[in-house]
């Protein structure tokens, strides 16, 4: 066995064995496929625009059948407080809801982001908007007592629960006249 590769040699090339390169074949190009593809793309674009305009027109043509009546903030607060009086819930939930109602009222009435502020910051903002020092003290006590029930899990007395409702109703009543 031999480990040397074997080479096959071709016979020497002569001019008789060489042929010239063939020229490229001319394929007749029909414009019809390009026209059809172009028309299909244009049709798709115009169809998409038409669908968009139809949906937009349908959205714009929605008839307004009812007039939206927005109640003043104090009416909303009174309604929510009256609903809370009738609700059966535990003390923590009650204090969370009454505090939320009053914060929501302050947010609507004074345009303060009351729901996002701590009680201290809310009272600071309220002091800037309202001048009554006794009103601020009373509402400060209201929020402090609600916070102790919400965060310290203190059980309030039944008389304190009634006092929270009276304070909330009083604050809304006092501040509604200037809204």
XYZ file of C-alpha atoms in Angstrom:
179
model
C 0.000 0.000 0.000
C 1.172 3.361 -0.929
C 0.584 6.434 1.097
C 1.343 8.807 -1.725
C -1.588 10.383 -3.498
C -2.015 9.719 -7.101
C -2.556 12.552 -9.502
C -4.474 12.205 -12.698
C -2.991 14.388 -15.315
C -5.028 15.591 -18.182
C -3.769 15.686 -21.604
C -2.339 19.025 -22.670
C -4.945 21.539 -23.693
C -5.077 22.444 -27.259
C -6.983 25.104 -29.036
C -9.326 22.587 -30.508
C -10.734 21.640 -27.120
C -11.492 25.226 -25.994
C -14.852 26.754 -26.630
C -15.933 30.385 -26.236
C -18.172 31.570 -23.371
C -21.855 31.572 -24.172
C -23.525 34.988 -24.169
C -26.261 35.692 -21.553
C -29.689 34.526 -22.510
C -32.169 37.327 -23.058
C -35.337 36.570 -21.161
C -38.215 38.689 -22.296
C -39.441 40.682 -19.282
C -43.156 41.167 -19.103
C -44.246 44.235 -17.091
C -47.504 42.543 -16.121
C -46.258 40.894 -12.868
C -44.701 44.166 -11.686
C -47.879 46.076 -12.477
C -49.987 43.507 -10.607
C -47.707 43.601 -7.534
C -47.728 47.423 -7.537
C -51.516 47.571 -7.854
C -51.906 45.031 -5.029
C -49.706 47.131 -2.724
C -51.584 50.332 -3.625
C -54.909 48.608 -3.077
C -53.775 47.362 0.344
C -52.585 50.855 1.371
C -55.799 52.521 0.214
C -57.864 49.794 1.903
C -56.053 50.321 5.205
C -56.585 54.093 4.980
C -60.277 53.605 4.183
C -60.778 51.228 7.152
C -58.967 53.692 9.462
C -61.158 56.592 8.314
C -64.335 54.527 8.682
C -63.466 53.536 12.246
C -62.540 57.112 13.077
C -65.810 58.393 11.629
C -67.788 55.803 13.614
C -65.944 56.836 16.779
C -66.659 60.515 16.106
C -70.343 59.889 15.380
C -71.229 58.363 18.771
C -74.274 60.326 19.850
C -74.300 61.790 23.319
C -77.709 60.901 24.639
C -77.275 61.970 28.223
C -75.898 65.064 29.749
C -73.363 64.318 32.443
C -74.190 66.138 35.626
C -71.343 66.507 38.074
C -72.415 67.060 41.630
C -70.494 69.517 43.759
C -67.867 67.964 46.060
C -69.892 68.552 49.243
C -72.922 66.675 47.859
C -70.735 63.732 46.906
C -69.140 63.739 50.366
C -72.512 63.925 52.162
C -73.854 61.037 50.084
C -70.790 58.882 50.764
C -70.854 59.691 54.490
C -74.547 58.775 54.695
C -73.821 55.488 52.916
C -71.028 54.820 55.396
C -73.404 55.369 58.324
C -75.588 52.531 57.051
C -72.682 50.211 56.185
C -71.740 47.338 58.442
C -67.952 47.074 58.673
C -65.197 46.663 61.221
C -63.596 49.653 62.944
C -60.435 49.720 60.860
C -62.360 49.629 57.590
C -64.749 52.279 58.870
C -61.891 54.661 59.723
C -60.125 53.977 56.437
C -63.302 54.750 54.496
C -64.257 57.886 56.430
C -60.715 59.221 56.114
C -60.729 58.454 52.391
C -64.071 60.216 51.902
C -62.798 63.347 53.618
C -59.506 63.264 51.698
C -61.406 62.860 48.441
C -63.610 65.825 49.375
C -60.556 67.968 50.177
C -58.943 66.957 46.885
C -62.024 68.000 44.907
C -62.812 71.095 46.966
C -59.335 72.608 47.346
C -57.559 70.934 44.423
C -54.948 69.424 46.727
C -53.592 65.921 45.976
C -54.982 64.831 49.333
C -55.091 61.121 48.537
C -51.342 61.041 47.877
C -50.256 63.119 50.893
C -49.596 62.087 54.449
C -51.865 63.596 57.075
C -49.177 66.095 58.125
C -48.545 67.298 54.586
C -52.263 67.424 53.892
C -52.812 69.648 56.922
C -49.967 71.920 55.798
C -51.555 72.294 52.364
C -54.966 72.807 53.912
C -53.560 75.541 56.199
C -52.364 77.407 53.103
C -55.795 77.161 51.466
C -57.994 77.775 54.517
C -57.486 80.378 57.240
C -59.568 79.061 60.163
C -57.152 77.875 62.876
C -59.883 76.139 64.910
C -61.053 74.296 61.782
C -57.520 73.066 61.143
C -57.136 71.886 64.759
C -60.388 69.937 64.608
C -59.574 68.292 61.293
C -56.059 67.539 62.591
C -57.592 65.667 65.534
C -59.896 63.847 63.110
C -57.011 62.595 60.940
C -54.878 61.766 63.997
C -57.601 59.587 65.507
C -58.272 57.877 62.157
C -54.550 57.227 61.713
C -54.206 55.653 65.153
C -57.036 53.253 64.377
C -55.738 52.497 60.867
C -52.040 52.129 61.654
C -51.824 51.371 65.378
C -54.850 49.047 65.433
C -56.386 50.875 68.387
C -60.006 49.974 69.122
C -62.054 53.173 69.442
C -65.034 53.604 71.741
C -68.509 53.814 70.170
C -68.721 57.479 71.168
C -65.471 58.127 69.269
C -66.936 56.536 66.164
C -69.914 58.871 66.306
C -67.545 61.794 66.907
C -65.567 60.893 63.733
C -68.761 60.998 61.679
C -69.835 64.287 63.278
C -66.400 65.803 62.614
C -66.479 64.721 58.981
C -70.008 66.047 58.456
C -69.101 69.271 60.275
C -66.007 69.855 58.125
C -67.892 69.314 54.880
C -70.726 71.556 56.077
C -68.322 74.322 57.149
C -66.353 74.335 53.934
C -69.153 73.819 51.426
C -70.405 77.426 51.520
C -67.295 78.772 49.830
C -67.221 76.115 47.088
